[in-house]
Coordinates of N, CA and C in Angstrom, one line a residue:
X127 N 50.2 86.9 118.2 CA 51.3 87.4 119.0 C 52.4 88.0 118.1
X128 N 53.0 89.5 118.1 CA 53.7 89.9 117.1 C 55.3 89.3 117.8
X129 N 55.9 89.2 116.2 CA 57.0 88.6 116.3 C 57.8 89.8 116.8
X130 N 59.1 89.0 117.1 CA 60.1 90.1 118.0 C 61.3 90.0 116.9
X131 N 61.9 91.5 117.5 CA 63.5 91.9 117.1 C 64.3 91.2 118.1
X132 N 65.5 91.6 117.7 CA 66.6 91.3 118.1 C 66.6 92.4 118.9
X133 N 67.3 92.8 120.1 CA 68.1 93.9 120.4 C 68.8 93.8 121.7
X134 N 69.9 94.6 121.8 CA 70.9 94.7 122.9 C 70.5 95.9 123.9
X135 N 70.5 95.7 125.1 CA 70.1 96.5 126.4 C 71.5 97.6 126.5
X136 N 71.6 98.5 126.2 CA 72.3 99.4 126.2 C 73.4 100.0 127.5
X137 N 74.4 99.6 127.5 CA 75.3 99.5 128.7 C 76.6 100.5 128.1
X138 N 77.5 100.9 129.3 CA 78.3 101.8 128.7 C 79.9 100.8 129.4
X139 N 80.4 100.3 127.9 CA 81.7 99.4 129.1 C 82.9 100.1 128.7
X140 N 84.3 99.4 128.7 CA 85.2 99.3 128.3 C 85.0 98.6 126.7
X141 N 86.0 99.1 126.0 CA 85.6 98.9 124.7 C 86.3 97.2 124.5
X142 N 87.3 96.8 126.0 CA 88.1 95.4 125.6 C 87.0 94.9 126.3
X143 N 85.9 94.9 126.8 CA 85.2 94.6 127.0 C 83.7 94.3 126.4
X144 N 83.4 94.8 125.2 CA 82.7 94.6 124.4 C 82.1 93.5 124.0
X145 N 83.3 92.5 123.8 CA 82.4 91.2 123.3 C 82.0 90.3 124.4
X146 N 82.4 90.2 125.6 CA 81.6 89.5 127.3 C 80.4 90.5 127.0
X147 N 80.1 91.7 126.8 CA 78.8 92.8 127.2 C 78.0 92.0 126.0
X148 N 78.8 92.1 125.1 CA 77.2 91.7 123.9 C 77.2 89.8 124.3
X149 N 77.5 89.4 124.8 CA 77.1 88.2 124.5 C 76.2 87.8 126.1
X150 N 76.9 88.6 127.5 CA 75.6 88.4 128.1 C 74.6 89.6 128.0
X151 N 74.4 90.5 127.3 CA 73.7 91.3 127.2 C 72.2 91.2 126.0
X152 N 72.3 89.9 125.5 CA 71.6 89.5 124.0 C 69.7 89.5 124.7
X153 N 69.0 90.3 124.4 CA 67.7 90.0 124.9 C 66.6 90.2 123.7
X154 N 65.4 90.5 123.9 CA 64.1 90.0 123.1 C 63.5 91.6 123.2
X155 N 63.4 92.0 121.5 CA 62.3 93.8 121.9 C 60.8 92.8 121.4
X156 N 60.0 93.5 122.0 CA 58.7 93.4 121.5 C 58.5 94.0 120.4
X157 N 59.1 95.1 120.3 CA 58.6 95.9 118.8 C 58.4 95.6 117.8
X158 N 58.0 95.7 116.7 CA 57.8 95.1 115.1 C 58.8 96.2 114.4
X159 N 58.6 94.7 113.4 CA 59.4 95.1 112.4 C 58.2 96.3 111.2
X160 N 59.6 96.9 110.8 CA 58.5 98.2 110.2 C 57.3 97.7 109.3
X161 N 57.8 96.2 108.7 CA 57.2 95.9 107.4 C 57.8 94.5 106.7
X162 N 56.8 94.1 105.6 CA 57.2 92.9 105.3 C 57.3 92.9 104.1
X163 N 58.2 91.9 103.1 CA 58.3 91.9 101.7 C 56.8 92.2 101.3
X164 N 55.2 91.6 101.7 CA 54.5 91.7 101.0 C 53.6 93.1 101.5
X165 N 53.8 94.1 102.2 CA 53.4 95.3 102.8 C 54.0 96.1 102.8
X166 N 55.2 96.5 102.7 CA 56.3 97.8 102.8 C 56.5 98.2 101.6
X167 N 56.3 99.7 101.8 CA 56.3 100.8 100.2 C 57.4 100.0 99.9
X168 N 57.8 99.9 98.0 CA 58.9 99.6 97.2 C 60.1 101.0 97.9
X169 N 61.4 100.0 98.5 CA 62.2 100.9 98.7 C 63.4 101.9 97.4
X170 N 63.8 102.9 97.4 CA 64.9 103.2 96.9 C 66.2 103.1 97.7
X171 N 67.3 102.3 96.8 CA 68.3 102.0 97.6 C 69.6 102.4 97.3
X172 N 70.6 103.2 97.0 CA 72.2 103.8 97.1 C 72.9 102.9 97.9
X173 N 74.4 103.1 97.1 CA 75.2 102.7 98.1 C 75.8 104.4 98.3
X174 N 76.3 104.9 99.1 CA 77.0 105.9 99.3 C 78.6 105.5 100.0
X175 N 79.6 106.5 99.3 CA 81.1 106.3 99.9 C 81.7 107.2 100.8
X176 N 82.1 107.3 101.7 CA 82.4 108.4 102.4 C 83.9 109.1 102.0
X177 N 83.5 110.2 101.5 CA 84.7 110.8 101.4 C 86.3 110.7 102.5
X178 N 87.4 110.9 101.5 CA 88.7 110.2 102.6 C 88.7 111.2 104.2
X179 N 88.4 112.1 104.2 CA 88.7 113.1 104.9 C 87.5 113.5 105.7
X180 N 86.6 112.6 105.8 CA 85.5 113.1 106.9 C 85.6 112.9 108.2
X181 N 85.5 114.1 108.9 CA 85.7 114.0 110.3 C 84.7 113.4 111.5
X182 N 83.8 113.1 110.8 CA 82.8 111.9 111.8 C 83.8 110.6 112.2
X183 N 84.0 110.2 113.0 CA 84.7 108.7 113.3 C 83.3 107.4 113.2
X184 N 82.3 108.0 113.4 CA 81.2 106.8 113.1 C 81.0 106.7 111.8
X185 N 81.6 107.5 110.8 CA 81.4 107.1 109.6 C 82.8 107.3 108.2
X186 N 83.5 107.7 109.1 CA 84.8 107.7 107.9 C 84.9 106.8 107.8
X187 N 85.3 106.7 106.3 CA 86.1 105.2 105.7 C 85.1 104.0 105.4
X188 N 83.5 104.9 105.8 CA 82.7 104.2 105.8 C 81.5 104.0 104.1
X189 N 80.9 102.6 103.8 CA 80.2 102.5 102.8 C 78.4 101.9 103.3
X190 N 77.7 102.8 103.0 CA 76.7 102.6 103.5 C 75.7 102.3 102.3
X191 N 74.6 101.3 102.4 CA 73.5 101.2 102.0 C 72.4 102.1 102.7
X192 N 71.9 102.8 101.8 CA 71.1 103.4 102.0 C 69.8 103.8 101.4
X193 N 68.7 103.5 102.2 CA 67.4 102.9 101.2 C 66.1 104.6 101.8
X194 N 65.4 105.0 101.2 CA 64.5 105.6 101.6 C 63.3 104.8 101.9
X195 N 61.9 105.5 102.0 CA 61.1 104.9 102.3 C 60.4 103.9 103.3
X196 N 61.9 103.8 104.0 CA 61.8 103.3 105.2 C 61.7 103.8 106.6
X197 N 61.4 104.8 106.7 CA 61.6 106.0 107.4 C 60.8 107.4 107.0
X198 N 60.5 108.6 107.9 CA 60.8 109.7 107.4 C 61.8 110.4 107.0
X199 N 62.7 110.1 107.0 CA 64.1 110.5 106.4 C 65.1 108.8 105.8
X200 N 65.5 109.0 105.2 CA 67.1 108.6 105.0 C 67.2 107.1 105.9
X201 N 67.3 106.0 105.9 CA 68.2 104.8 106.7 C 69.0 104.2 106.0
X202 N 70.2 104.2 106.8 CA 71.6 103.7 106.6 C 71.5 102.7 106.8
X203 N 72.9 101.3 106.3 CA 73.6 100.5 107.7 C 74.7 100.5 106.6
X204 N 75.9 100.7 107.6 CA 77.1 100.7 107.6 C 77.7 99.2 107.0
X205 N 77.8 99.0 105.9 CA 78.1 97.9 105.5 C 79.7 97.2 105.2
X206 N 80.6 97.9 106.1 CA 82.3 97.4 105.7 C 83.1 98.0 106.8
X207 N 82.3 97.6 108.2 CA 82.2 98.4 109.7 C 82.9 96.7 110.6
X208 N 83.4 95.9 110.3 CA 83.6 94.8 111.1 C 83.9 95.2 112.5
X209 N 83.3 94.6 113.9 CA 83.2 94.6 115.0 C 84.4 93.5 115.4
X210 N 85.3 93.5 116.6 CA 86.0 92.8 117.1 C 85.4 91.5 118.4
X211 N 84.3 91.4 117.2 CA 83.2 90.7 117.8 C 82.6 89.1 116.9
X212 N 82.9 87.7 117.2 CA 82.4 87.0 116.6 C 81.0 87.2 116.4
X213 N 80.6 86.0 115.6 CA 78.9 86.0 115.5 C 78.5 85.2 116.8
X214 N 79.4 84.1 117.0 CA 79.1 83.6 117.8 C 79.0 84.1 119.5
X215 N 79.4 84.9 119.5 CA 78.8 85.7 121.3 C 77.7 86.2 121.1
X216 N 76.9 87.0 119.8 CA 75.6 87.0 120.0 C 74.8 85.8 120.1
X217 N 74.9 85.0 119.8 CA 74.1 83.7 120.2 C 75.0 82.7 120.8
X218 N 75.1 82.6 122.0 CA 76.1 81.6 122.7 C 75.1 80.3 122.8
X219 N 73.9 80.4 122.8 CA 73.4 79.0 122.9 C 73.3 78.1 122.0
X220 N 73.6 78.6 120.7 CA 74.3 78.3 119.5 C 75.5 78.0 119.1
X221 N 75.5 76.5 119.7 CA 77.0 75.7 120.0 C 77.4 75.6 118.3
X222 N 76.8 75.3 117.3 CA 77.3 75.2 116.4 C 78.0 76.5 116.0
X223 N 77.8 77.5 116.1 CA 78.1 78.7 115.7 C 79.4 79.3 116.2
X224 N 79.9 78.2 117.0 CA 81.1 78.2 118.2 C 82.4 78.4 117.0
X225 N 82.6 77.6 116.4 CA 83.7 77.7 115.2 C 83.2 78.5 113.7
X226 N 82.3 79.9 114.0 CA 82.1 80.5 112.7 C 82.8 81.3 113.5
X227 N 84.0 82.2 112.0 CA 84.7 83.4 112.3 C 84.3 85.0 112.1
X228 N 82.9 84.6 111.1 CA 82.1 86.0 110.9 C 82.3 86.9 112.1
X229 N 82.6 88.4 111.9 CA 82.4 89.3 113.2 C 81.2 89.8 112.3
X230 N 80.4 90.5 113.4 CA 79.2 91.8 113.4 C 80.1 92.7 113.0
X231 N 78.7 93.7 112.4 CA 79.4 94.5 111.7 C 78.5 95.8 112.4
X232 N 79.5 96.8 112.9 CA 78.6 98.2 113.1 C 78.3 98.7 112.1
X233 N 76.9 98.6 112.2 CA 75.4 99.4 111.0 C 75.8 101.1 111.3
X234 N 76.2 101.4 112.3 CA 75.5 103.1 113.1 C 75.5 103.1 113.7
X235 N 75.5 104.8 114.0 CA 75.9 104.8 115.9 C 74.1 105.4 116.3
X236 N 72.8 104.6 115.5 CA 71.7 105.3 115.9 C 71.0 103.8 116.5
X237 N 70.2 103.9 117.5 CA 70.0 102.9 118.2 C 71.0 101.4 118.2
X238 N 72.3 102.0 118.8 CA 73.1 100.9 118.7 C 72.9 99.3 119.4
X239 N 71.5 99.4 120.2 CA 71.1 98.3 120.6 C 70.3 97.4 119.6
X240 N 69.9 97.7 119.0 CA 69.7 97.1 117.8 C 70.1 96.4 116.7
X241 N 69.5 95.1 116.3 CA 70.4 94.0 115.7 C 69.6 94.0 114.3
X242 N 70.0 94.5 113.3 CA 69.5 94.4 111.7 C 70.7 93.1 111.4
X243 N 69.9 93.1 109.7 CA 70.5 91.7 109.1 C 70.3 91.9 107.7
X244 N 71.1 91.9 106.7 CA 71.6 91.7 105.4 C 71.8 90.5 105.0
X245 N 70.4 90.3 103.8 CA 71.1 88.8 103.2 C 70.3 88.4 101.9
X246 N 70.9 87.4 101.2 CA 70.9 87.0 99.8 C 69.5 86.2 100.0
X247 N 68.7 86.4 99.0 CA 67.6 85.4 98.6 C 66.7 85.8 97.5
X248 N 66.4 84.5 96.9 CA 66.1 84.6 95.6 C 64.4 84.8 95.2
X249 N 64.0 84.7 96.4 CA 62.5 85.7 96.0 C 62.1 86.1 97.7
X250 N 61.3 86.7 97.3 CA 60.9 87.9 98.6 C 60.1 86.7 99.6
X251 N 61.3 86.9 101.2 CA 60.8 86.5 102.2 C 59.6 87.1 102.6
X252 N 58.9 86.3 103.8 CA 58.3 87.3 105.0 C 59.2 87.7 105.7
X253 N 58.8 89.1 106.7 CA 59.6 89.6 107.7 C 60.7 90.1 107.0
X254 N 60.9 90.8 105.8 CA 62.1 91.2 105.0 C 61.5 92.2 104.5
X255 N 62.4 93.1 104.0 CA 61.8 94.4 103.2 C 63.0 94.1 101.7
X256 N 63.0 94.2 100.6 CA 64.1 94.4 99.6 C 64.4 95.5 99.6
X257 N 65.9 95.5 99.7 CA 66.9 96.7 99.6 C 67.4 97.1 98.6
X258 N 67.6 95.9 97.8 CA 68.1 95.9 96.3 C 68.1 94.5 95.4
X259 N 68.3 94.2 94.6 CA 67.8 92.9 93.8 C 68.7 92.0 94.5
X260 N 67.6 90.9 95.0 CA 68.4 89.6 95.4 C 68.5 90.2 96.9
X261 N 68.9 91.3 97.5 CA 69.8 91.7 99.0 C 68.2 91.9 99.5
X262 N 67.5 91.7 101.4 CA 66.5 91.6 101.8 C 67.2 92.1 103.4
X263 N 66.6 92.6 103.6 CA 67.0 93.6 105.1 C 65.9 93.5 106.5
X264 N 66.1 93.1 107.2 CA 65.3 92.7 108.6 C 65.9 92.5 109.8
X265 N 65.3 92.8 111.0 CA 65.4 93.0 112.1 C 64.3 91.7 112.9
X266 N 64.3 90.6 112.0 CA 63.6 89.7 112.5 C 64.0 88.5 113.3
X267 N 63.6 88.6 114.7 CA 64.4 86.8 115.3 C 64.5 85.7 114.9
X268 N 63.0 84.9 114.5 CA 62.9 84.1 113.9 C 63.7 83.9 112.5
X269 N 63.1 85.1 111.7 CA 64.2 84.6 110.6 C 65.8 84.9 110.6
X270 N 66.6 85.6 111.5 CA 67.7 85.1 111.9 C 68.3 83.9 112.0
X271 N 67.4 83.2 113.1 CA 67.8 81.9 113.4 C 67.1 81.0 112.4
X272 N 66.5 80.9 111.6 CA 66.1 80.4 110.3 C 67.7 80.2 109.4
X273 N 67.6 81.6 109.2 CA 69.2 81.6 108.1 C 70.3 80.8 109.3
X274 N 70.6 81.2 110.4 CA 72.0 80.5 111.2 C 71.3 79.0 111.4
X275 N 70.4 78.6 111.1 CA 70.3 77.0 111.0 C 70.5 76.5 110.0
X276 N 71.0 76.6 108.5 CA 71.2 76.0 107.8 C 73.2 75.6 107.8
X277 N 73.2 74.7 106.6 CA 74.6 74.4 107.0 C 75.5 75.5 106.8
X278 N 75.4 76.1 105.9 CA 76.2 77.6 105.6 C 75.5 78.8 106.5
X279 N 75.8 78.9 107.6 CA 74.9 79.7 108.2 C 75.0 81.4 107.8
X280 N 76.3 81.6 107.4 CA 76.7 82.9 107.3 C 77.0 83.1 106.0
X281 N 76.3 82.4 105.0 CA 76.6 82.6 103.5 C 76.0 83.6 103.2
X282 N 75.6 84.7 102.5 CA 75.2 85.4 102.0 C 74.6 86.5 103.2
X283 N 74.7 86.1 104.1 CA 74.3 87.0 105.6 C 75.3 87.9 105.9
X284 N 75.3 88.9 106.3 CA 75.7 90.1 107.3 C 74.7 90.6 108.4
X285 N 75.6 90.4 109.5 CA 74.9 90.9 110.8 C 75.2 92.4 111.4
X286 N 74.5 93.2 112.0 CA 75.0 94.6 112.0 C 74.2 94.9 113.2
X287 N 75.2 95.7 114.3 CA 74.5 96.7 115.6 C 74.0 98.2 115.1
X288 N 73.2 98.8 115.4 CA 72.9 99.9 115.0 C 72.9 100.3 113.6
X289 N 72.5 101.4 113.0 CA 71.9 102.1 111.5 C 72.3 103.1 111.6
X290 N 71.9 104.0 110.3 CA 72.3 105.3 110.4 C 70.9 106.2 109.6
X291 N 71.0 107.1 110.2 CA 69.3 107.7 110.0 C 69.9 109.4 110.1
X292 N 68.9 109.8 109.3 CA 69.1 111.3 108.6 C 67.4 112.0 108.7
X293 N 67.5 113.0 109.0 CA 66.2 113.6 108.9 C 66.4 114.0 107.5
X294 N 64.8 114.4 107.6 CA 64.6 115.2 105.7 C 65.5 116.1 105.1
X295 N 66.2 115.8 104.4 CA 67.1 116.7 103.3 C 68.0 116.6 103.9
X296 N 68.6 116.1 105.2 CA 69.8 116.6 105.8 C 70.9 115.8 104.9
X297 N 70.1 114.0 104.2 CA 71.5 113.8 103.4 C 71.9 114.1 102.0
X298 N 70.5 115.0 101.7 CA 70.6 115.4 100.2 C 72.0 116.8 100.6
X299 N 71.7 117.1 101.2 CA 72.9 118.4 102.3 C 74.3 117.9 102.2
X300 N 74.8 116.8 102.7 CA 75.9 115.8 102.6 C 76.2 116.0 101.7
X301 N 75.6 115.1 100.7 CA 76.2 114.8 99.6 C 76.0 116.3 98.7
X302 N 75.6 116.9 98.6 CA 76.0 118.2 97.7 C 77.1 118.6 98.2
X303 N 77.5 118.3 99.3 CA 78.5 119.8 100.4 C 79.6 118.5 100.1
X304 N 79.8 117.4 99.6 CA 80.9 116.6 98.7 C 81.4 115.7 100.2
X305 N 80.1 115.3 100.9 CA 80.3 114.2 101.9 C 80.2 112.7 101.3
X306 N 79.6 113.0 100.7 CA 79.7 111.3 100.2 C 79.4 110.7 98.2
X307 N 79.7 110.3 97.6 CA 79.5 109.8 96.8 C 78.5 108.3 96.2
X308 N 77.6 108.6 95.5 CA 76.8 107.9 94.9 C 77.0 106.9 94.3
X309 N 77.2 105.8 94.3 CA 76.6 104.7 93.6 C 75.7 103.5 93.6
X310 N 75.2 103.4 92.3 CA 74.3 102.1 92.3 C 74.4 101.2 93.2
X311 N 73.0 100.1 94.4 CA 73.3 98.9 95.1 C 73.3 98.3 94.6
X312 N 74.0 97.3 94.6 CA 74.0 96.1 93.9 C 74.8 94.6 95.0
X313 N 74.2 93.5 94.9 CA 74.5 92.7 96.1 C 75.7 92.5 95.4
X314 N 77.0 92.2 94.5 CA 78.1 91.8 94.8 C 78.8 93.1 95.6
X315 N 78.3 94.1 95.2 CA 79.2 95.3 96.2 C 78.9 95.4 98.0
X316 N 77.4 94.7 98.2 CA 77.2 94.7 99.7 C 78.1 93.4 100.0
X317 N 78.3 92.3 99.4 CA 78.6 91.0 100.3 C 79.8 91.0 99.4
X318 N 81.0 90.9 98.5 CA 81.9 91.1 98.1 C 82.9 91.8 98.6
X319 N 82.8 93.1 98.6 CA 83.6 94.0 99.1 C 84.4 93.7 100.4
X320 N 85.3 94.2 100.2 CA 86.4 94.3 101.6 C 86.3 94.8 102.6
X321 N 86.4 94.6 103.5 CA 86.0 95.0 104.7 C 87.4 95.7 105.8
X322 N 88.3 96.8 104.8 CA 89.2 96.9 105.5 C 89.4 97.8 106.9
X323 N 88.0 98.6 107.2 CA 88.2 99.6 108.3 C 87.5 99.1 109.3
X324 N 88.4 98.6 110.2 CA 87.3 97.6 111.3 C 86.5 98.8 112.2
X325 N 85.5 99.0 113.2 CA 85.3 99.3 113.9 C 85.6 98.9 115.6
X326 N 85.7 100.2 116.3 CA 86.0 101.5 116.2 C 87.5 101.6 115.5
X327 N 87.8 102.8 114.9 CA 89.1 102.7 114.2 C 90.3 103.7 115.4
X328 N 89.5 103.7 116.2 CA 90.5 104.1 117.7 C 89.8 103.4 118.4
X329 N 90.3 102.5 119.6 CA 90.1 101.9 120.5 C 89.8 103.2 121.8
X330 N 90.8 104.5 122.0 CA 90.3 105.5 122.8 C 89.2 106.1 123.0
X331 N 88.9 106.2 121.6 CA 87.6 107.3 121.4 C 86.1 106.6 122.4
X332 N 85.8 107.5 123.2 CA 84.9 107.3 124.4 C 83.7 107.3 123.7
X333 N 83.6 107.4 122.3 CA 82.0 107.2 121.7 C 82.2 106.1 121.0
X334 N 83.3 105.3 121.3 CA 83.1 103.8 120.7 C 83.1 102.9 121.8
X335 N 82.1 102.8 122.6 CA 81.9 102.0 123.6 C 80.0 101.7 123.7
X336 N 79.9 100.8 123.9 CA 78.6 100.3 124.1 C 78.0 100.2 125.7

């Protein structure tokens, strides 16, 4: 029986309404995961910075991991996107999780029903792909709720709605045309870093609504 993702049934609300939508909205995809630590090509991974002055709102101010090979083009996830959203409304049946203050973090505005996961471990899970040394990337239920059962549930974890995805060459295009800047991944820059541009950075804007 193939294991399942995470993902959110796609509704269009009020944005003060966001966190009641995701928390009864939480359901089960059949789909698979692309790949596993022991079967997925070796990925290449960037962090990229977005220049101060970019006029996308889904990605100004924004710092992305970005791996190839996972894809025909380019995948993103938005890694310093905090949602005004605990952890705890995506899993309400998860009383313990009631007093964690972690929010979700918007990955991308590309299948924003979709629930990816960022996290620390010291050799290669199943159901994981490596993003960068130590950092393992999945869209897996089971091992979600694997990591939120331990006593640190949200230690070395980030949670994220949607990704960001580029057809071929379009982000080699970016970054020459001085959209974003290059640097090395490295897990103290995914899980260290500050998280100061919450998502959405206008509560008006009618494409920040789910």
């Amino acid at each position: 029986m193939p294991r399942k993702n995470f993902r959110l049934r796609r509704h269009r609300t009020p944005q003060r309404q966001v966190a009641g939508a995701l928390c009864a909205l939480l359901l089960l995809s059949g789909s698979s995961w692309p790949g596993s630590a022991g079967d997925a090509k070796p990925l290449t991974a960037i962090l990229l910075i977005a220049r101060d002055d970019l006029p996308d709102s889904s990605f100004a101010d924004s710092i992305l991991l970005v791996m190839n090979n996972l894809a025909p083009g380019p995948v993103g996830i938005i890694i310093n996107r905090p949602m005004p959203v605990p952890i705890s409304r995506l899993f309400p049946d998860l009383k313990r999780l009631a007093q964690v203050r972690d929010k979700v973090y918007f990955g991308g505005p590309v299948d924003f029903g979709s629930v990816w996961f960022l996290f620390r471990a010291a050799a290669p899970p199943a159901h994981a792909i490596r993003a960068c040394d130590g950092v393992y990337l999945s869209a897996d239920r089971e091992l979600l709720l694997k990591l939120l059962g331990r006593s640190k549930p949200m230690d070395g974890l980030r949670i994220f709605l949607g990704h960001a995805g580029w057809a071929p060459g379009q982000l080699e295009a970016e970054i020459e045309r001085g959209d974003w800047t290059a640097k090395s991944a490295e897990m103290e820059a995914i899980f260290s870093g500050k998280s100061e541009h919450p998502w959405p950075s206008s509560p008006q804007d009618p494409k920040h609504s789910i």
